[in-house]
PDB file of C-alpha atoms in Angstrom:
ATOM      1  CA  UNK A 271      -3.606  77.209  13.184  1.00  0.00           C
ATOM      2  CA  UNK A 272      -5.270  79.658  10.871  1.00  0.00           C
ATOM      3  CA  UNK A 273      -4.229  83.279  11.145  1.00  0.00           C
ATOM      4  CA  UNK A 274      -6.595  86.074  10.352  1.00  0.00           C
ATOM      5  CA  UNK A 275      -5.774  89.656   9.598  1.00  0.00           C
ATOM      6  CA  UNK A 276      -7.560  90.724  12.759  1.00  0.00           C
ATOM      7  CA  UNK A 277      -5.421  88.504  14.991  1.00  0.00           C
ATOM      8  CA  UNK A 278      -1.687  88.314  14.572  1.00  0.00           C
ATOM      9  CA  UNK A 279       0.108  86.849  17.579  1.00  0.00           C
ATOM     10  CA  UNK A 280       3.183  89.011  17.026  1.00  0.00           C
ATOM     11  CA  UNK A 281       1.380  92.357  17.110  1.00  0.00           C
ATOM     12  CA  UNK A 282       0.650  94.276  20.309  1.00  0.00           C
ATOM     13  CA  UNK A 283      -3.050  94.428  21.163  1.00  0.00           C
ATOM     14  CA  UNK A 284      -4.241  97.953  20.245  1.00  0.00           C
ATOM     15  CA  UNK A 285      -6.817  97.905  23.068  1.00  0.00           C
ATOM     16  CA  UNK A 286      -4.344  96.949  25.808  1.00  0.00           C
ATOM     17  CA  UNK A 287      -1.252  98.689  24.395  1.00  0.00           C
ATOM     18  CA  UNK A 288      -2.477 101.686  22.367  1.00  0.00           C
ATOM     19  CA  UNK A 289       0.859 103.498  22.749  1.00  0.00           C
ATOM     20  CA  UNK A 290       2.334 101.257  20.046  1.00  0.00           C
ATOM     21  CA  UNK A 291      -0.134 102.688  17.496  1.00  0.00           C
ATOM     22  CA  UNK A 292      -0.654 106.253  18.773  1.00  0.00           C
ATOM     23  CA  UNK A 293       0.267 108.820  16.106  1.00  0.00           C
ATOM     24  CA  UNK A 294       1.522 106.224  13.629  1.00  0.00           C
ATOM     25  CA  UNK A 295      -0.554 107.375  10.600  1.00  0.00           C
ATOM     26  CA  UNK A 296       0.841 110.915  10.856  1.00  0.00           C
ATOM     27  CA  UNK A 297       4.355 109.591  11.346  1.00  0.00           C
ATOM     28  CA  UNK A 298       3.991 107.444   8.232  1.00  0.00           C
ATOM     29  CA  UNK A 299       2.940 110.441   6.130  1.00  0.00           C
ATOM     30  CA  UNK A 300       5.900 112.522   7.324  1.00  0.00           C
ATOM     31  CA  UNK A 301       8.276 109.573   6.862  1.00  0.00           C
ATOM     32  CA  UNK A 302       6.905 109.045   3.342  1.00  0.00           C
ATOM     33  CA  UNK A 303       7.660 112.674   2.461  1.00  0.00           C
ATOM     34  CA  UNK A 304      11.155 112.448   3.974  1.00  0.00           C
ATOM     35  CA  UNK A 305      11.808 109.261   2.001  1.00  0.00           C
ATOM     36  CA  UNK A 306      10.842 110.980  -1.262  1.00  0.00           C
ATOM     37  CA  UNK A 307      13.346 113.718  -0.428  1.00  0.00           C
ATOM     38  CA  UNK A 308      16.039 111.084   0.189  1.00  0.00           C
ATOM     39  CA  UNK A 309      15.193 109.302  -3.084  1.00  0.00           C
ATOM     40  CA  UNK A 310      15.296 112.633  -4.936  1.00  0.00           C
ATOM     41  CA  UNK A 311      18.709 113.518  -3.489  1.00  0.00           C
ATOM     42  CA  UNK A 312      20.118 110.085  -4.341  1.00  0.00           C
ATOM     43  CA  UNK A 313      18.715 110.436  -7.868  1.00  0.00           C
ATOM     44  CA  UNK A 314      20.260 113.888  -8.233  1.00  0.00           C
ATOM     45  CA  UNK A 315      23.623 112.497  -7.128  1.00  0.00           C
ATOM     46  CA  UNK A 316      23.312 109.772  -9.769  1.00  0.00           C
ATOM     47  CA  UNK A 317      22.590 112.241 -12.593  1.00  0.00           C
ATOM     48  CA  UNK A 318      26.265 112.644 -13.618  1.00  0.00           C
ATOM     49  CA  UNK A 319      26.444 108.867 -14.137  1.00  0.00           C
ATOM     50  CA  UNK A 320      23.706 109.205 -16.763  1.00  0.00           C
ATOM     51  CA  UNK A 321      25.577 112.081 -18.436  1.00  0.00           C
ATOM     52  CA  UNK A 322      22.629 114.173 -17.216  1.00  0.00           C
ATOM     53  CA  UNK A 323      20.268 112.373 -19.605  1.00  0.00           C
ATOM     54  CA  UNK A 324      18.405 111.337 -16.457  1.00  0.00           C
ATOM     55  CA  UNK A 325      17.044 114.878 -16.314  1.00  0.00           C
ATOM     56  CA  UNK A 326      14.635 113.929 -19.108  1.00  0.00           C
ATOM     57  CA  UNK A 327      13.151 111.126 -17.024  1.00  0.00           C
ATOM     58  CA  UNK A 328      13.926 112.414 -13.544  1.00  0.00           C
ATOM     59  CA  UNK A 329      10.510 111.577 -12.011  1.00  0.00           C
ATOM     60  CA  UNK A 330      10.835 107.997 -13.251  1.00  0.00           C
ATOM     61  CA  UNK A 331      14.404 107.883 -11.961  1.00  0.00           C
ATOM     62  CA  UNK A 332      13.269 109.077  -8.523  1.00  0.00           C
ATOM     63  CA  UNK A 333      10.532 106.424  -8.486  1.00  0.00           C
ATOM     64  CA  UNK A 334      12.964 103.629  -9.388  1.00  0.00           C
ATOM     65  CA  UNK A 335      15.611 104.812  -6.931  1.00  0.00           C
ATOM     66  CA  UNK A 336      12.884 105.231  -4.306  1.00  0.00           C
ATOM     67  CA  UNK A 337      11.702 101.666  -4.851  1.00  0.00           C
ATOM     68  CA  UNK A 338      15.161 100.205  -4.313  1.00  0.00           C
ATOM     69  CA  UNK A 339      15.883 102.584  -1.420  1.00  0.00           C
ATOM     70  CA  UNK A 340      12.666 101.583   0.362  1.00  0.00           C
ATOM     71  CA  UNK A 341      13.149  97.878  -0.333  1.00  0.00           C
ATOM     72  CA  UNK A 342      16.741  97.839   0.920  1.00  0.00           C
ATOM     73  CA  UNK A 343      16.071  99.882   4.058  1.00  0.00           C
ATOM     74  CA  UNK A 344      12.946  97.900   4.979  1.00  0.00           C
ATOM     75  CA  UNK A 345      14.764  94.606   4.420  1.00  0.00           C
ATOM     76  CA  UNK A 346      17.803  95.819   6.349  1.00  0.00           C
ATOM     77  CA  UNK A 347      16.165  97.355   9.387  1.00  0.00           C
ATOM     78  CA  UNK A 348      12.375  97.145   8.999  1.00  0.00           C
ATOM     79  CA  UNK A 349      12.205 100.926   8.614  1.00  0.00           C
ATOM     80  CA  UNK A 350      13.190 103.487   6.010  1.00  0.00           C
ATOM     81  CA  UNK A 351      15.358 106.408   7.076  1.00  0.00           C
ATOM     82  CA  UNK A 352      12.239 108.566   7.262  1.00  0.00           C
ATOM     83  CA  UNK A 353      10.528 106.008   9.487  1.00  0.00           C
ATOM     84  CA  UNK A 354      13.602 105.835  11.720  1.00  0.00           C
ATOM     85  CA  UNK A 355      13.587 109.619  12.108  1.00  0.00           C
ATOM     86  CA  UNK A 356       9.917 109.417  13.061  1.00  0.00           C
ATOM     87  CA  UNK A 357      10.574 106.518  15.507  1.00  0.00           C
ATOM     88  CA  UNK A 358       8.384 104.034  13.625  1.00  0.00           C
ATOM     89  CA  UNK A 359       9.046 100.586  12.203  1.00  0.00           C
ATOM     90  CA  UNK A 360       7.259  97.791  10.375  1.00  0.00           C
ATOM     91  CA  UNK A 361       6.741  94.288  11.744  1.00  0.00           C
ATOM     92  CA  UNK A 362       5.481  91.121  10.065  1.00  0.00           C
ATOM     93  CA  UNK A 363       2.672  88.839  11.273  1.00  0.00           C
ATOM     94  CA  UNK A 364       4.984  87.233  13.839  1.00  0.00           C
ATOM     95  CA  UNK A 365       6.151  90.587  15.191  1.00  0.00           C
ATOM     96  CA  UNK A 366       9.555  90.195  13.554  1.00  0.00           C
ATOM     97  CA  UNK A 367      11.460  92.608  11.340  1.00  0.00           C
ATOM     98  CA  UNK A 368      10.646  92.347   7.647  1.00  0.00           C
ATOM     99  CA  UNK A 369      12.670  89.956   5.528  1.00  0.00           C
ATOM    100  CA  UNK A 370      13.706  90.815   1.966  1.00  0.00           C
ATOM    101  CA  UNK A 371      10.687  89.134   0.351  1.00  0.00           C
ATOM    102  CA  UNK A 372       8.128  90.813   2.604  1.00  0.00           C
ATOM    103  CA  UNK A 373       9.899  94.162   2.241  1.00  0.00           C
ATOM    104  CA  UNK A 374       9.803  93.808  -1.566  1.00  0.00           C
ATOM    105  CA  UNK A 375       6.095  92.931  -1.543  1.00  0.00           C
ATOM    106  CA  UNK A 376       5.326  95.795   0.847  1.00  0.00           C
ATOM    107  CA  UNK A 377       7.032  98.330  -1.422  1.00  0.00           C
ATOM    108  CA  UNK A 378       5.522  96.812  -4.593  1.00  0.00           C
ATOM    109  CA  UNK A 379       1.993  96.948  -3.168  1.00  0.00           C
ATOM    110  CA  UNK A 380       2.588 100.490  -1.918  1.00  0.00           C
ATOM    111  CA  UNK A 381       3.714 101.581  -5.387  1.00  0.00           C
ATOM    112  CA  UNK A 382       0.677  99.854  -6.879  1.00  0.00           C
ATOM    113  CA  UNK A 383      -1.532 101.948  -4.603  1.00  0.00           C
ATOM    114  CA  UNK A 384       0.372 105.088  -5.626  1.00  0.00           C
ATOM    115  CA  UNK A 385      -0.239 104.358  -9.299  1.00  0.00           C
ATOM    116  CA  UNK A 386      -3.961 103.793  -8.767  1.00  0.00           C
ATOM    117  CA  UNK A 387      -4.701 106.863  -6.663  1.00  0.00           C
ATOM    118  CA  UNK A 388      -8.177 105.719  -5.523  1.00  0.00           C
ATOM    119  CA  UNK A 389      -6.337 102.761  -3.974  1.00  0.00           C
ATOM    120  CA  UNK A 390      -4.062 105.148  -2.117  1.00  0.00           C
ATOM    121  CA  UNK A 391      -7.057 107.164  -0.928  1.00  0.00           C
ATOM    122  CA  UNK A 392      -8.810 103.968   0.148  1.00  0.00           C
ATOM    123  CA  UNK A 393      -5.694 102.828   1.964  1.00  0.00           C
ATOM    124  CA  UNK A 394      -5.593 106.119   3.857  1.00  0.00           C
ATOM    125  CA  UNK A 395      -9.218 105.743   4.909  1.00  0.00           C
ATOM    126  CA  UNK A 396      -8.650 102.134   5.975  1.00  0.00           C
ATOM    127  CA  UNK A 397      -5.582 103.215   7.970  1.00  0.00           C
ATOM    128  CA  UNK A 398      -7.696 105.611  10.012  1.00  0.00           C
ATOM    129  CA  UNK A 399     -10.427 103.004  10.574  1.00  0.00           C
ATOM    130  CA  UNK A 400      -8.492  99.888  11.601  1.00  0.00           C
ATOM    131  CA  UNK A 401      -7.474  99.388  15.245  1.00  0.00           C
ATOM    132  CA  UNK A 402      -3.851  98.713  14.264  1.00  0.00           C
ATOM    133  CA  UNK A 403      -3.787 101.628  11.800  1.00  0.00           C
ATOM    134  CA  UNK A 404      -2.953  99.324   8.878  1.00  0.00           C
ATOM    135  CA  UNK A 405      -3.155 100.405   5.259  1.00  0.00           C
ATOM    136  CA  UNK A 406      -4.432  98.115   2.506  1.00  0.00           C
ATOM    137  CA  UNK A 407      -0.942  96.827   1.726  1.00  0.00           C
ATOM    138  CA  UNK A 408      -0.400  96.123   5.442  1.00  0.00           C
ATOM    139  CA  UNK A 409      -3.661  94.191   5.634  1.00  0.00           C
ATOM    140  CA  UNK A 410      -2.741  92.087   2.596  1.00  0.00           C
ATOM    141  CA  UNK A 411       0.682  91.204   4.019  1.00  0.00           C
ATOM    142  CA  UNK A 412      -0.253  91.142   7.707  1.00  0.00           C
ATOM    143  CA  UNK A 413       2.321  93.830   8.481  1.00  0.00           C
ATOM    144  CA  UNK A 414       1.879  96.613  10.982  1.00  0.00           C
ATOM    145  CA  UNK A 415       3.628  99.929  11.613  1.00  0.00           C
ATOM    146  CA  UNK A 416       4.472 100.543  15.260  1.00  0.00           C
ATOM    147  CA  UNK A 417       6.054 103.224  17.352  1.00  0.00           C
ATOM    148  CA  UNK A 418       9.614 102.086  17.889  1.00  0.00           C
ATOM    149  CA  UNK A 419      10.474 101.212  21.465  1.00  0.00           C
ATOM    150  CA  UNK A 420      13.869 101.914  22.970  1.00  0.00           C
TER     151      UNK A 420
END
């Protein structure tokens, strides 16, 4: 059976169950900002271990810490702490939580879009246009962000 990006058997149908996707783009933006705060705090706490030399490369340090923070939290629970606070989570093409490999690829593609800002802008536009509110990195991997159900 061939899977397409438009049809993933594990994702709720956005036409029949729109509540799974309602408000997700805004939640992702807020979660993204919260996650940068978390990565910055973790980086600041690690500064003494670098004998404060990390101050000279603090933005790079935050980016590296943020990468590992996002990868570990997505692999461990399919949501970063920011996403959990916003009641959102990621699911793979089968509707399952992300495994370590998919979480790594999701974060790597996201960082790639951050580096090439037109890609990030394009991803934002695509997110607002797709029925499942998927960004470019979601479309590539077949992942989807959903409102978390209780």
